[in-house]
Coordinates of C-alpha atoms in Angstrom, one line a residue:
X1 CA 6.1 4.7 0.9
X2 CA 4.1 2.7 3.5
X3 CA 7.5 0.9 4.2
X4 CA 9.3 4.1 4.7
X5 CA 6.6 5.7 6.9
X6 CA 6.9 2.3 9.2
X7 CA 10.2 2.4 9.3
X8 CA 10.4 6.0 10.8
X9 CA 7.7 5.3 12.9
X10 CA 9.9 2.5 14.5
X11 CA 13.1 4.5 14.5
X12 CA 11.1 7.4 16.6
X13 CA 9.5 4.6 19.1
X14 CA 13.3 3.0 19.7
X15 CA 14.5 6.8 20.4
X16 CA 11.5 7.2 22.6
X17 CA 12.4 4.1 24.5
X18 CA 16.0 4.7 24.9
X19 CA 15.1 8.3 26.3
X20 CA 12.9 6.4 28.7
X21 CA 15.7 4.0 29.6
X22 CA 17.8 7.0 30.6
X23 CA 15.2 8.9 32.6
X24 CA 14.9 5.5 34.5
X25 CA 18.6 5.1 35.3
X26 CA 18.7 9.0 36.4
X27 CA 15.9 8.2 38.6
X28 CA 17.0 5.0 40.1
X29 CA 20.3 6.9 40.5
X30 CA 18.6 9.6 42.3
X31 CA 16.2 7.7 44.3
X32 CA 17.7 5.1 45.8
X33 CA 21.2 6.3 47.4
X34 CA 19.8 9.9 48.3
X35 CA 16.5 9.0 49.9
X36 CA 17.5 5.7 51.8
X37 CA 19.2 7.5 53.9
X38 CA 16.4 10.0 54.7
X39 CA 13.8 7.2 55.3
X40 CA 12.1 8.0 52.2
X41 CA 10.9 4.3 51.5
X42 CA 8.3 5.4 49.4
X43 CA 10.3 7.3 47.0
X44 CA 12.0 4.1 46.5
X45 CA 8.6 2.0 45.8
X46 CA 7.8 4.3 43.2
X47 CA 11.2 4.3 41.6
X48 CA 10.7 0.4 41.4
X49 CA 7.1 0.9 40.3
X50 CA 8.1 3.0 37.4
X51 CA 11.2 0.8 36.6
X52 CA 8.4 -2.1 36.6
X53 CA 6.4 0.2 34.1
X54 CA 9.3 0.7 31.6
X55 CA 10.7 -2.5 31.5
X56 CA 6.8 -3.7 30.9
X57 CA 6.6 -1.0 28.2
X58 CA 9.9 -2.1 26.5
X59 CA 8.8 -6.0 26.8
X60 CA 5.5 -5.5 24.8
X61 CA 7.2 -3.3 22.5
X62 CA 9.6 -6.1 21.8
X63 CA 7.4 -8.9 21.7
X64 CA 4.9 -6.8 19.1
X65 CA 7.8 -5.5 17.0
X66 CA 10.0 -8.6 16.9
X67 CA 7.8 -11.4 17.4
X68 CA 5.0 -10.4 15.8
X69 CA 6.6 -8.3 13.4
X70 CA 3.7 -5.2 14.2
X71 CA 6.4 -2.4 13.3
X72 CA 3.4 0.2 14.0
X73 CA 2.8 -1.3 17.9
X74 CA 3.6 2.0 19.7
X75 CA 2.4 2.9 23.4
X76 CA -1.0 4.8 23.5
X77 CA -2.4 7.6 25.2
X78 CA -2.9 5.5 28.8
X79 CA 1.4 4.9 28.9
X80 CA 1.7 8.6 28.4
X81 CA -0.7 9.5 31.2
X82 CA 0.9 6.7 33.4
X83 CA 4.4 8.5 32.8
X84 CA 2.8 12.0 34.1
X85 CA 1.6 10.0 37.1
X86 CA 4.8 8.6 38.1
X87 CA 6.8 11.3 37.4
X88 CA 4.6 13.8 39.6
X89 CA 4.8 11.4 42.9
X90 CA 8.4 10.9 42.3
X91 CA 9.2 14.7 42.2
X92 CA 6.7 15.4 45.1
X93 CA 8.6 13.2 47.1
X94 CA 11.7 14.4 45.9
X95 CA 10.3 18.3 46.8
X96 CA 9.3 16.8 50.3
X97 CA 13.0 15.8 50.9
X98 CA 14.4 19.0 49.8
X99 CA 15.3 18.0 46.4
X100 CA 14.2 19.7 43.2
X101 CA 13.9 16.5 40.6
X102 CA 11.0 18.6 38.8
X103 CA 13.8 18.7 35.9
X104 CA 12.9 15.1 34.7
X105 CA 10.0 16.6 33.2
X106 CA 11.7 18.3 30.7
X107 CA 12.7 14.9 29.5
X108 CA 9.3 14.2 29.9
X109 CA 8.1 16.6 27.5
X110 CA 11.3 15.6 25.2
X111 CA 10.6 12.3 24.6
X112 CA 6.7 12.8 24.4
X113 CA 7.2 15.3 21.8
X114 CA 9.4 13.2 20.0
X115 CA 7.0 10.1 20.4
X116 CA 3.8 11.8 19.0
X117 CA 5.8 14.3 16.4
X118 CA 3.3 16.3 14.5
X119 CA 0.5 16.5 17.3
X120 CA 1.0 19.8 19.0
X121 CA 4.1 18.9 21.5
X122 CA 2.9 22.0 23.4
X123 CA 0.2 20.0 25.0
X124 CA 2.3 17.5 26.5
X125 CA 3.8 20.9 28.7
X126 CA 0.3 22.0 29.9
X127 CA 0.2 18.8 32.7
X128 CA 3.7 19.7 34.2
X129 CA 3.2 23.4 34.2
X130 CA -0.4 22.8 35.9
X131 CA 1.3 20.3 38.4
X132 CA 4.1 23.1 39.1
X133 CA 2.3 25.8 39.7
X134 CA -0.3 23.6 41.9
X135 CA 2.8 22.3 44.0
X136 CA 4.0 25.9 44.5
X137 CA 0.7 28.0 45.0
X138 CA -0.9 24.9 47.4
X139 CA 2.3 23.0 49.3
X140 CA 5.0 26.1 48.9
X141 CA 2.3 28.9 49.2
X142 CA 4.7 31.3 47.6
X143 CA 4.4 33.5 44.5
X144 CA 4.9 32.3 41.1
X145 CA 6.4 35.3 40.2
X146 CA 10.0 34.6 40.6
X147 CA 12.8 33.7 38.2
X148 CA 13.2 30.1 39.3
X149 CA 9.5 29.6 38.6
X150 CA 9.1 31.5 35.7
X151 CA 12.3 29.6 34.0
X152 CA 10.8 25.9 35.3
X153 CA 7.6 26.8 33.8
X154 CA 9.1 28.6 30.6
X155 CA 11.7 25.9 30.0
X156 CA 8.6 23.2 29.5
X157 CA 7.3 25.4 26.8
X158 CA 10.4 26.5 25.4
X159 CA 11.3 22.6 24.8
X160 CA 8.3 22.1 22.9
X161 CA 9.1 24.6 20.8
X162 CA 12.5 23.3 19.8
X163 CA 10.8 20.1 19.2
X164 CA 8.2 21.8 16.9
X165 CA 10.4 23.4 14.5
X166 CA 12.3 20.4 13.6
X167 CA 9.5 18.1 13.2
X168 CA 7.5 20.9 11.3
X169 CA 10.3 20.9 8.7
X170 CA 10.2 16.8 8.7
X171 CA 6.7 17.0 7.9
X172 CA 7.0 19.3 5.2
X173 CA 10.0 17.1 3.9
X174 CA 7.9 14.4 4.5
X175 CA 5.0 15.7 2.6
X176 CA 7.2 16.8 -0.5
X177 CA 8.8 13.0 -0.6
X178 CA 5.1 11.5 -0.4
X179 CA 4.1 13.8 -3.4
X180 CA 6.9 12.7 -5.5
X181 CA 6.7 9.3 -4.6
X182 CA 3.0 9.4 -5.4
X183 CA 3.9 11.3 -8.9
X184 CA 6.9 8.7 -9.4
X185 CA 4.4 5.6 -8.7
X186 CA 1.8 7.0 -11.3
X187 CA 4.2 7.6 -13.8
X188 CA 5.6 4.2 -13.6
X189 CA 2.2 2.9 -13.7
X190 CA 1.4 4.8 -16.5
X191 CA 4.6 3.7 -18.4
X192 CA 3.7 0.4 -17.5
X193 CA 0.1 0.7 -19.3
X194 CA 2.0 2.1 -22.2
X195 CA 4.5 -1.0 -22.6
X196 CA 1.9 -3.6 -22.0
X197 CA -1.5 -2.4 -23.3
X198 CA -2.8 -1.6 -26.9
X199 CA -3.1 2.5 -27.1
X200 CA -6.4 1.9 -29.3
X201 CA -8.1 -1.1 -27.5
X202 CA -7.1 -0.8 -23.9
X203 CA -6.8 -4.6 -24.2
X204 CA -3.3 -6.1 -23.8
X205 CA -1.0 -5.4 -26.4
X206 CA 1.1 -8.2 -28.7
X207 CA 4.2 -8.5 -26.4
X208 CA 2.3 -8.9 -23.2
X209 CA 0.2 -12.0 -24.7
X210 CA 3.5 -13.8 -25.6
X211 CA 5.1 -12.9 -22.3
X212 CA 2.0 -14.1 -20.1
X213 CA 1.4 -17.2 -22.3
X214 CA 5.1 -18.3 -21.8
X215 CA 4.8 -17.9 -18.2
X216 CA 1.2 -19.6 -18.3
X217 CA 2.5 -22.7 -20.3
X218 CA 5.2 -23.3 -17.5
X219 CA 2.4 -23.4 -14.9
X220 CA 0.0 -25.4 -17.2
X221 CA 3.2 -28.3 -17.3
X222 CA 3.8 -28.3 -13.9
X223 CA 0.4 -28.5 -12.4
X224 CA -0.9 -30.6 -15.6
X225 CA -4.0 -28.4 -16.7
X226 CA -5.1 -27.1 -19.8
X227 CA -5.0 -24.0 -21.2
X228 CA -7.0 -22.8 -24.7
X229 CA -6.1 -20.4 -26.8
X230 CA -8.6 -18.6 -29.3
X231 CA -7.6 -16.2 -32.4
X232 CA -10.5 -13.9 -33.8
X233 CA -9.9 -12.0 -37.0
X234 CA -12.6 -9.4 -38.3
X235 CA -14.0 -10.8 -41.5
X236 CA -13.7 -8.3 -44.4
X237 CA -11.8 -5.6 -42.6
X238 CA -10.0 -4.3 -45.4
X239 CA -13.5 -3.4 -47.1
X240 CA -14.6 -1.8 -44.1
X241 CA -11.7 0.6 -44.3
X242 CA -11.7 1.4 -47.8
X243 CA -16.0 1.9 -47.7
X244 CA -16.0 4.0 -44.7
X245 CA -12.2 4.7 -43.8
X246 CA -9.8 4.1 -41.1
X247 CA -11.1 6.0 -38.5
X248 CA -14.5 3.9 -38.6
X249 CA -12.3 0.7 -38.8
X250 CA -10.7 1.9 -35.3
X251 CA -14.0 2.7 -33.7
X252 CA -15.0 -1.0 -34.6
X253 CA -12.1 -2.0 -33.0
X254 CA -12.4 -0.6 -29.8
X255 CA -16.1 -1.6 -29.7
X256 CA -15.2 -5.2 -30.7
X257 CA -12.5 -5.4 -28.0
X258 CA -15.5 -3.9 -25.4
X259 CA -17.7 -6.6 -26.8
X260 CA -14.8 -9.4 -26.3
X261 CA -14.0 -7.8 -23.0
X262 CA -17.5 -8.2 -21.7
X263 CA -18.1 -11.5 -23.0
X264 CA -15.1 -13.4 -21.2
X265 CA -14.6 -14.4 -17.3
X266 CA -12.5 -12.3 -15.0
X267 CA -9.6 -14.8 -15.1
X268 CA -9.4 -15.0 -18.9
X269 CA -6.6 -12.8 -21.1
X270 CA -7.6 -10.9 -24.0
X271 CA -5.1 -8.9 -26.4
X272 CA -5.2 -7.2 -29.5
X273 CA -2.6 -9.4 -31.7
X274 CA -2.1 -7.1 -34.4
X275 CA -4.0 -5.2 -37.0
X276 CA -7.6 -6.8 -36.6
X277 CA -6.7 -9.9 -34.8
X278 CA -7.4 -10.4 -31.6
X279 CA -6.2 -13.3 -28.8
X280 CA -7.9 -15.0 -25.9
X281 CA -6.2 -17.1 -23.6
X282 CA -8.8 -19.1 -21.5
X283 CA -6.5 -21.1 -18.3
X284 CA -7.8 -23.8 -17.1
X285 CA -10.0 -24.6 -19.8
X286 CA -10.4 -27.3 -22.3
X287 CA -11.3 -27.1 -26.0
X288 CA -15.1 -28.1 -25.5
X289 CA -15.6 -24.6 -23.0
X290 CA -13.3 -22.5 -25.0
X291 CA -15.3 -23.5 -28.3
X292 CA -18.4 -22.5 -26.5
X293 CA -17.1 -19.3 -25.1
X294 CA -16.0 -18.7 -28.5
X295 CA -19.0 -19.3 -30.1
X296 CA -20.6 -16.7 -27.8
X297 CA -18.5 -14.1 -28.6
X298 CA -18.7 -15.0 -32.4
X299 CA -23.0 -14.6 -32.1
X300 CA -22.8 -11.3 -30.1
X301 CA -20.5 -9.7 -32.5
X302 CA -22.7 -10.8 -35.2
X303 CA -25.9 -9.5 -33.7
X304 CA -24.3 -6.4 -32.3
X305 CA -25.2 -3.2 -34.7
X306 CA -21.9 -1.0 -35.2
X307 CA -23.3 2.6 -35.7
X308 CA -21.2 4.2 -38.9
X309 CA -22.0 7.5 -40.0
X310 CA -25.8 7.5 -39.4
X311 CA -25.6 3.8 -41.0
X312 CA -25.8 0.8 -39.1
X313 CA -23.4 -2.3 -40.1
X314 CA -22.9 -5.5 -38.9
X315 CA -19.9 -7.3 -38.4
X316 CA -18.6 -10.9 -38.2
X317 CA -15.4 -12.8 -37.1
X318 CA -13.7 -15.9 -38.1
X319 CA -12.0 -17.9 -35.2
X320 CA -9.6 -20.8 -34.8
X321 CA -9.1 -22.4 -31.0
X322 CA -7.2 -25.3 -29.7
X323 CA -6.0 -26.5 -26.2
X324 CA -2.6 -26.5 -25.0
X325 CA -2.4 -29.8 -23.1
X326 CA 0.6 -30.5 -20.7
X327 CA 0.9 -34.1 -21.6
X328 CA 1.5 -33.4 -25.4
X329 CA 5.0 -32.4 -26.5
X330 CA 5.0 -28.9 -28.5
X331 CA 8.3 -28.2 -30.8
X332 CA 7.6 -24.9 -29.3
X333 CA 4.9 -22.4 -27.9
X334 CA 5.2 -20.6 -31.6
X335 CA 4.4 -23.8 -33.2
X336 CA 1.3 -24.4 -31.2
X337 CA 0.0 -20.7 -31.8
X338 CA 0.7 -21.3 -35.5
X339 CA -1.6 -24.4 -35.4
X340 CA -4.4 -22.2 -33.7
X341 CA -3.7 -19.5 -36.7
X342 CA -3.9 -22.4 -39.2
X343 CA -7.5 -23.2 -38.1
X344 CA -8.4 -19.4 -38.2
X345 CA -7.5 -19.1 -41.5
X346 CA -9.4 -22.5 -42.3
X347 CA -12.3 -20.6 -40.8
X348 CA -11.8 -17.6 -43.2
X349 CA -11.6 -19.9 -46.3
X350 CA -14.6 -22.1 -45.2
X351 CA -17.2 -19.1 -45.8
X352 CA -15.8 -16.9 -42.6
X353 CA -18.3 -15.9 -39.2
X354 CA -17.6 -19.3 -37.9
X355 CA -15.1 -21.2 -35.3
X356 CA -13.0 -24.0 -36.4
X357 CA -11.0 -26.4 -33.6
X358 CA -9.6 -29.8 -34.5
X359 CA -11.3 -33.1 -34.3
X360 CA -14.8 -33.8 -32.7
X361 CA -15.7 -32.5 -29.4
X362 CA -17.5 -34.4 -26.9

């Protein structure tokens, strides 16, 4: 949505510059041939200064948007004030020469209304209206209540009114678009969570585990770093379900997931592997450190009181852990996972509540 808003702002700014160029051409066309023969060289000076002002602004816009990639870079209020000042002098000199150039303020109000859409464009009509009224009263010393003066001032506010209507509708459409876009983003995020997260434990699910591990394997091989894997199984979980019911079993799974989440590092990966089994992936971790983390989790589970129907029960887990080494050839990722699974079952058969690993750890 931010990209869409940026593109819209850039389009509006380019429209603004295009209208400025048209205005500049009109001013130059009127200023030089018409006033040079009347001896009003000051008009030409101001027209030249205005041309420099517009060219510098365009140059800054091109520099920021094209060379610096800042699409949000737009002229500020100072540039808008300078526009009004230049036009004031130009129209004043035009009046002195007997030419009414006040119509250029209509373009000024138009482009500023487009430039600052949604910011009450009638505000930009106040300055030229005040300027025109002041000139009529002070310089011409005539009454304002003539059809010409009423039309000149009224046209300024009519332009802003016509600008306000489409931009109000555009803003309404933009708000609706933002609402639906945000809703779509939320739905997509929800679908992503449902597709990658285990509904009970809020850990990653079985499929996400394989996807993540498969991608991590290639990074480990390319950059030559170890990745450790620990598989966890709750001891005697069937007995817990048979004794206390499946809802109690679900509660224990959720609490155990919280213990695991609180025991691993932010760079580690935890998933519900299936049933009462969990899987932990430790990037950039050798087997010694993987065993240390696994032992911490095992002891934490062993000492944790699980409250069940006004009764406290203790749960233990068995683990198998090993390290995927890039310099060792494995037939497939599944073969490595299967070897860790065998270590897990070795822990189960050797008395449970332990971490099994291959070889001696130094």
